[in-house]
mmCIF file of C-alpha atoms in Angstrom:
data_model
loop_
_atom_site.group_PDB
_atom_site.id
_atom_site.type_symbol
_atom_site.label_atom_id
_atom_site.label_comp_id
_atom_site.label_asym_id
_atom_site.label_seq_id
_atom_site.Cartn_x
_atom_site.Cartn_y
_atom_site.Cartn_z
ATOM 1 C CA MET V 1 114.968 193.105 163.882
ATOM 2 C CA THR V 2 117.773 195.670 164.130
ATOM 3 C CA LEU V 3 116.892 199.244 165.281
ATOM 4 C CA HIS V 4 118.871 202.252 164.007
ATOM 5 C CA LYS V 5 118.709 205.646 165.738
ATOM 6 C CA ILE V 6 118.111 208.565 163.310
ATOM 7 C CA SER V 7 120.096 211.553 164.466
ATOM 8 C CA LYS V 8 119.674 213.777 161.344
ATOM 9 C CA LYS V 9 116.667 215.360 159.678
ATOM 10 C CA ILE V 10 115.007 213.228 157.014
ATOM 11 C CA VAL V 11 115.000 215.085 153.661
ATOM 12 C CA SER V 12 113.918 212.245 151.384
ATOM 13 C CA TYR V 13 113.319 208.563 151.356
ATOM 14 C CA LYS V 14 112.954 205.674 148.938
ATOM 15 C CA VAL V 15 111.547 202.177 149.298
ATOM 16 C CA LEU V 16 114.113 199.669 148.090
ATOM 17 C CA THR V 17 113.011 196.963 145.723
ATOM 18 C CA LYS V 18 114.643 193.615 144.976
ATOM 19 C CA ASP V 19 116.302 195.159 141.903
ATOM 20 C CA ASP V 20 118.040 197.766 144.089
ATOM 21 C CA ILE V 21 119.593 195.187 146.359
ATOM 22 C CA GLU V 22 122.944 193.999 145.054
ATOM 23 C CA PRO V 23 122.931 190.214 144.955
ATOM 24 C CA VAL V 24 125.477 188.521 147.146
ATOM 25 C CA LYS V 25 128.063 186.808 145.028
ATOM 26 C CA GLN V 26 128.580 183.205 146.039
ATOM 27 C CA GLU V 27 131.538 181.159 144.974
ATOM 28 C CA VAL V 28 130.396 178.198 142.962
ATOM 29 C CA GLN V 29 132.246 175.116 144.111
ATOM 30 C CA PRO V 30 133.225 172.842 141.216
ATOM 31 C CA THR V 31 131.421 169.521 141.177
ATOM 32 C CA LEU V 32 134.016 166.780 141.637
ATOM 33 C CA GLU V 33 133.497 163.582 139.719
ATOM 34 C CA SER V 34 133.713 160.353 141.717
ATOM 35 C CA MET V 35 133.520 156.738 140.637
ATOM 36 C CA ASN V 36 129.957 155.423 140.445
ATOM 37 C CA GLU V 37 128.024 152.854 138.465
ATOM 38 C CA ASN V 38 126.264 155.516 136.354
ATOM 39 C CA LEU V 39 129.467 156.790 134.724
ATOM 40 C CA THR V 40 129.608 156.199 130.995
ATOM 41 C CA ARG V 41 132.561 154.092 129.894
ATOM 42 C CA PRO V 42 134.982 156.208 127.823
ATOM 43 C CA GLU V 43 136.214 155.037 124.440
ATOM 44 C CA VAL V 44 139.765 154.689 125.786
ATOM 45 C CA LEU V 45 140.901 153.490 129.221
ATOM 46 C CA LEU V 46 144.416 153.222 130.650
ATOM 47 C CA GLY V 47 145.373 149.630 131.431
ATOM 48 C CA SER V 48 148.078 147.568 133.097
ATOM 49 C CA THR V 49 148.645 143.835 132.624
ATOM 50 C CA TYR V 50 150.164 141.517 135.246
ATOM 51 C CA LYS V 51 151.476 138.026 134.526
ATOM 52 C CA ILE V 52 150.913 135.165 136.976
ATOM 53 C CA LYS V 53 152.770 131.879 136.489
ATOM 54 C CA THR V 54 152.040 129.171 139.022
ATOM 55 C CA PRO V 55 153.572 125.686 139.370
ATOM 56 C CA GLN V 56 150.027 124.315 139.183
ATOM 57 C CA SER V 57 149.677 125.031 135.459
ATOM 58 C CA GLU V 58 151.944 125.180 132.439
ATOM 59 C CA HIS V 59 150.045 128.218 131.164
ATOM 60 C CA ALA V 60 150.292 131.704 132.676
ATOM 61 C CA LEU V 61 147.414 133.960 133.650
ATOM 62 C CA TYR V 62 147.339 137.546 132.401
ATOM 63 C CA ILE V 63 145.430 140.037 134.546
ATOM 64 C CA THR V 64 144.508 143.337 132.901
ATOM 65 C CA ILE V 65 143.066 146.184 134.976
ATOM 66 C CA ASN V 66 141.702 149.213 133.137
ATOM 67 C CA ASP V 67 141.456 152.573 134.914
ATOM 68 C CA MET V 68 139.319 155.662 134.462
ATOM 69 C CA ILE V 69 140.766 159.156 134.948
ATOM 70 C CA LEU V 70 138.452 161.308 137.075
ATOM 71 C CA ASN V 71 138.571 165.138 137.090
ATOM 72 C CA PRO V 72 141.319 165.266 134.413
ATOM 73 C CA GLY V 73 143.417 168.411 134.215
ATOM 74 C CA THR V 74 142.472 169.589 137.715
ATOM 75 C CA PRO V 75 144.231 169.402 141.106
ATOM 76 C CA HIS V 76 141.671 166.695 141.977
ATOM 77 C CA GLU V 77 142.643 164.366 139.136
ATOM 78 C CA GLU V 78 142.715 160.740 140.222
ATOM 79 C CA ARG V 79 142.982 157.318 138.619
ATOM 80 C CA ARG V 80 140.484 154.666 139.678
ATOM 81 C CA PRO V 81 140.060 151.036 138.537
ATOM 82 C CA TYR V 82 137.055 150.461 136.274
ATOM 83 C CA GLU V 83 137.252 146.869 135.057
ATOM 84 C CA ILE V 84 139.375 143.725 135.187
ATOM 85 C CA PHE V 85 139.988 140.929 132.683
ATOM 86 C CA ILE V 86 141.797 137.614 133.235
ATOM 87 C CA ASN V 87 143.001 135.612 130.246
ATOM 88 C CA SER V 88 144.823 132.294 129.889
ATOM 89 C CA LYS V 89 145.231 129.377 127.518
ATOM 90 C CA ASN V 90 144.242 127.127 130.402
ATOM 91 C CA MET V 91 140.439 126.786 130.258
ATOM 92 C CA GLU V 92 140.203 124.627 133.394
ATOM 93 C CA HIS V 93 139.163 127.544 135.614
ATOM 94 C CA PHE V 94 137.331 129.548 132.927
ATOM 95 C CA GLN V 95 133.892 129.505 134.591
ATOM 96 C CA TRP V 96 134.858 130.814 138.027
ATOM 97 C CA VAL V 97 137.498 133.177 136.635
ATOM 98 C CA LEU V 98 134.864 134.803 134.403
ATOM 99 C CA ALA V 99 132.483 135.133 137.354
ATOM 100 C CA LEU V 100 135.270 136.604 139.494
ATOM 101 C CA THR V 101 136.171 139.265 136.906
ATOM 102 C CA ARG V 102 132.549 140.365 136.578
ATOM 103 C CA LEU V 103 132.103 140.658 140.333
ATOM 104 C CA ILE V 104 135.351 142.584 140.826
ATOM 105 C CA SER V 105 134.522 144.922 137.926
ATOM 106 C CA ALA V 106 131.092 145.577 139.470
ATOM 107 C CA VAL V 107 132.730 146.503 142.801
ATOM 108 C CA PHE V 108 135.184 148.819 141.014
ATOM 109 C CA ARG V 109 132.376 150.654 139.201
ATOM 110 C CA LYS V 110 130.277 150.973 142.340
ATOM 111 C CA GLY V 111 132.818 153.433 143.717
ATOM 112 C CA GLY V 112 134.015 153.942 147.258
ATOM 113 C CA ASP V 113 136.944 152.128 148.821
ATOM 114 C CA SER V 114 137.439 148.875 146.919
ATOM 115 C CA CYS V 115 140.735 148.067 148.663
ATOM 116 C CA PHE V 116 138.956 145.555 150.912
ATOM 117 C CA LEU V 117 138.915 143.164 147.935
ATOM 118 C CA VAL V 118 142.656 142.664 148.306
ATOM 119 C CA GLU V 119 142.543 141.342 151.875
ATOM 120 C CA GLU V 120 139.484 139.182 151.169
ATOM 121 C CA MET V 121 141.159 137.505 148.173
ATOM 122 C CA LYS V 122 144.554 137.089 149.883
ATOM 123 C CA ALA V 123 142.788 135.187 152.672
ATOM 124 C CA VAL V 124 141.425 132.481 150.317
ATOM 125 C CA PHE V 125 143.148 129.111 150.882
ATOM 126 C CA ASP V 126 143.185 126.223 148.419
ATOM 127 C CA PRO V 127 142.112 122.986 150.200
ATOM 128 C CA HIS V 128 144.665 121.113 148.039
ATOM 129 C CA GLY V 129 147.482 123.314 149.317
ATOM 130 C CA GLY V 130 149.199 126.456 148.101
ATOM 131 C CA TYR V 131 152.582 126.973 146.453
ATOM 132 C CA PHE V 132 155.764 129.027 146.721
ATOM 133 C CA LYS V 133 156.615 131.696 144.184
ATOM 134 C CA LYS V 134 160.135 132.633 143.165
ATOM 135 C CA GLY V 135 161.785 134.368 146.105
ATOM 136 C CA GLY V 136 160.125 132.165 148.717
ATOM 137 C CA VAL V 137 156.763 133.963 148.839
ATOM 138 C CA PHE V 138 153.948 131.567 149.760
ATOM 139 C CA MET V 139 150.668 131.798 147.885
ATOM 140 C CA PRO V 140 147.768 130.008 149.641
ATOM 141 C CA SER V 141 145.756 129.855 146.399
ATOM 142 C CA LEU V 142 145.452 131.153 142.853
ATOM 143 C CA VAL V 143 142.724 133.542 144.028
ATOM 144 C CA ALA V 144 145.149 134.914 146.621
ATOM 145 C CA GLU V 145 147.770 135.575 143.958
ATOM 146 C CA ILE V 146 145.190 137.439 141.864
ATOM 147 C CA GLY V 147 144.538 139.476 145.012
ATOM 148 C CA TYR V 148 148.265 140.266 145.287
ATOM 149 C CA ALA V 149 148.255 141.419 141.643
ATOM 150 C CA ILE V 150 145.306 143.740 142.327
ATOM 151 C CA GLU V 151 147.107 145.032 145.430
ATOM 152 C CA SER V 152 150.183 145.801 143.335
ATOM 153 C CA HIS V 153 148.029 147.758 140.881
ATOM 154 C CA LEU V 154 146.215 149.734 143.595
ATOM 155 C CA LYS V 155 149.611 150.687 145.033
ATOM 156 C CA HIS V 156 150.733 151.751 141.557
ATOM 157 C CA ILE V 157 147.796 154.165 141.120
ATOM 158 C CA GLY V 158 148.007 155.454 144.699
ATOM 159 C CA MET V 159 144.876 153.907 146.226
ATOM 160 C CA ILE V 160 146.988 151.877 148.666
ATOM 161 C CA LYS V 161 149.918 153.565 150.349
ATOM 162 C CA PRO V 162 152.783 151.061 150.755
ATOM 163 C CA GLU V 163 154.413 150.787 154.146
ATOM 164 C CA LYS V 164 158.046 151.790 153.780
ATOM 165 C CA MET V 165 160.792 150.731 156.154
ATOM 166 C CA THR V 166 163.105 153.372 157.515
ATOM 167 C CA ASP V 167 166.814 153.338 156.697
ATOM 168 C CA HIS V 168 167.463 152.258 160.287
ATOM 169 C CA GLN V 169 165.148 149.235 159.895
ATOM 170 C CA LYS V 170 166.761 148.273 156.565
ATOM 171 C CA GLN V 171 170.236 148.489 158.089
ATOM 172 C CA PHE V 172 169.108 146.408 161.078
ATOM 173 C CA LEU V 173 167.792 143.629 158.815
ATOM 174 C CA ASP V 174 170.941 143.695 156.653
ATOM 175 C CA ASP V 175 173.073 143.300 159.778
ATOM 176 C CA LYS V 176 170.855 140.435 160.988
ATOM 177 C CA ARG V 177 171.189 138.655 157.667
ATOM 178 C CA LYS V 178 174.975 139.000 157.572
ATOM 179 C CA GLU V 179 175.197 137.727 161.131
ATOM 180 C CA PHE V 180 172.968 134.733 160.352
ATOM 181 C CA GLU V 181 174.892 133.854 157.169
ATOM 182 C CA ALA V 182 178.183 134.091 159.073
ATOM 183 C CA GLN V 183 176.911 131.340 161.407
ATOM 184 C CA HIS V 184 174.986 129.140 158.939
ATOM 185 C CA GLY V 185 176.508 129.842 155.544
ATOM 186 C CA GLU V 186 175.588 132.202 152.716
ATOM 187 C CA SER V 187 172.282 132.096 150.844
ATOM 188 C CA GLU V 188 173.963 130.939 147.593
ATOM 189 C CA GLY V 189 171.977 133.218 145.281
ATOM 190 C CA GLN V 190 168.652 132.728 147.049
ATOM 191 C CA SER V 191 166.609 135.697 148.180
ATOM 192 C CA PHE V 192 166.798 134.592 151.812
ATOM 193 C CA PRO V 193 168.738 131.953 153.796
ATOM 194 C CA GLU V 194 167.863 128.329 153.061
ATOM 195 C CA LYS V 195 167.039 127.649 156.727
ATOM 196 C CA ALA V 196 164.559 130.505 156.901
ATOM 197 C CA VAL V 197 160.938 129.620 157.673
ATOM 198 C CA LEU V 198 157.654 131.128 156.577
ATOM 199 C CA CYS V 199 156.670 134.521 158.016
ATOM 200 C CA ASN V 200 153.009 134.694 158.955
ATOM 201 C CA LYS V 201 152.843 138.428 158.196
ATOM 202 C CA CYS V 202 154.332 138.690 154.685
ATOM 203 C CA SER V 203 154.054 134.983 153.636
ATOM 204 C CA THR V 204 157.752 134.862 152.740
ATOM 205 C CA LYS V 205 160.323 132.234 153.767
ATOM 206 C CA ALA V 206 162.520 134.838 155.411
ATOM 207 C CA MET V 207 162.110 134.333 159.169
ATOM 208 C CA VAL V 208 165.257 133.259 161.016
ATOM 209 C CA LEU V 209 166.185 132.656 164.651
ATOM 210 C CA MET V 210 168.638 135.246 165.922
ATOM 211 C CA ASP V 211 169.548 135.874 169.559
ATOM 212 C CA GLY V 212 166.676 133.656 170.653
ATOM 213 C CA CYS V 213 164.136 135.686 168.645
ATOM 214 C CA MET V 214 162.412 134.849 165.352
ATOM 215 C CA THR V 215 162.848 137.811 162.990
ATOM 216 C CA CYS V 216 161.695 138.201 159.377
ATOM 217 C CA LEU V 217 164.450 139.473 157.081
ATOM 218 C CA ASN V 218 161.843 140.617 154.550
ATOM 219 C CA CYS V 219 159.301 142.710 156.488
ATOM 220 C CA GLY V 220 160.939 143.027 159.929
ATOM 221 C CA GLU V 221 158.250 141.099 161.817
ATOM 222 C CA SER V 222 159.632 139.919 165.152
ATOM 223 C CA LYS V 223 158.264 137.473 167.711
ATOM 224 C CA CYS V 224 159.914 139.580 170.406
ATOM 225 C CA GLY V 225 157.879 142.678 169.589
#
């Protein structure tokens, strides 16, 4: 209780009621929409389709990821994945592919950080062996390549921030490559030198031995730290 000293003569008084008290104006914070399983699917979703062609099948896989726009027209607008579809003429893997799309779509709609799916899928190895894509990138399994496609999409919509090399790092790798090719011959149109070996970090045949140190010409990974 606060006490106030009255220094002047009281000439009148009035008992204040609730109506006399001016209500305190409170700023109403806008309710931000976030991805959750109770959201109603809109009539139209934005989609992107990614093509996967492996040496294990004559038919390609087409991965379509549809996104929902949350808080449109506001500074908090964001694009989040809502569902995924995988289509192919090859029906050999139809059963598990259908199950995979339903599970991934359920994780997308649940909300939260769904980026963990990428690392989990990229870590799946085919017991019959993986394969190399064009450019010397090793894919341990078809599931892993689907994971790479999802990763590419999440980078596209801003959910995953790609690690960018500095200009100094790019120049260093270019100099390393020129030095290696001067000693062992040019790459002859290949992405990386023919004698390069697989990098454990980026799964690309781009690691070469230079100055007694294994260095990846693709991501900069070095055995010397």
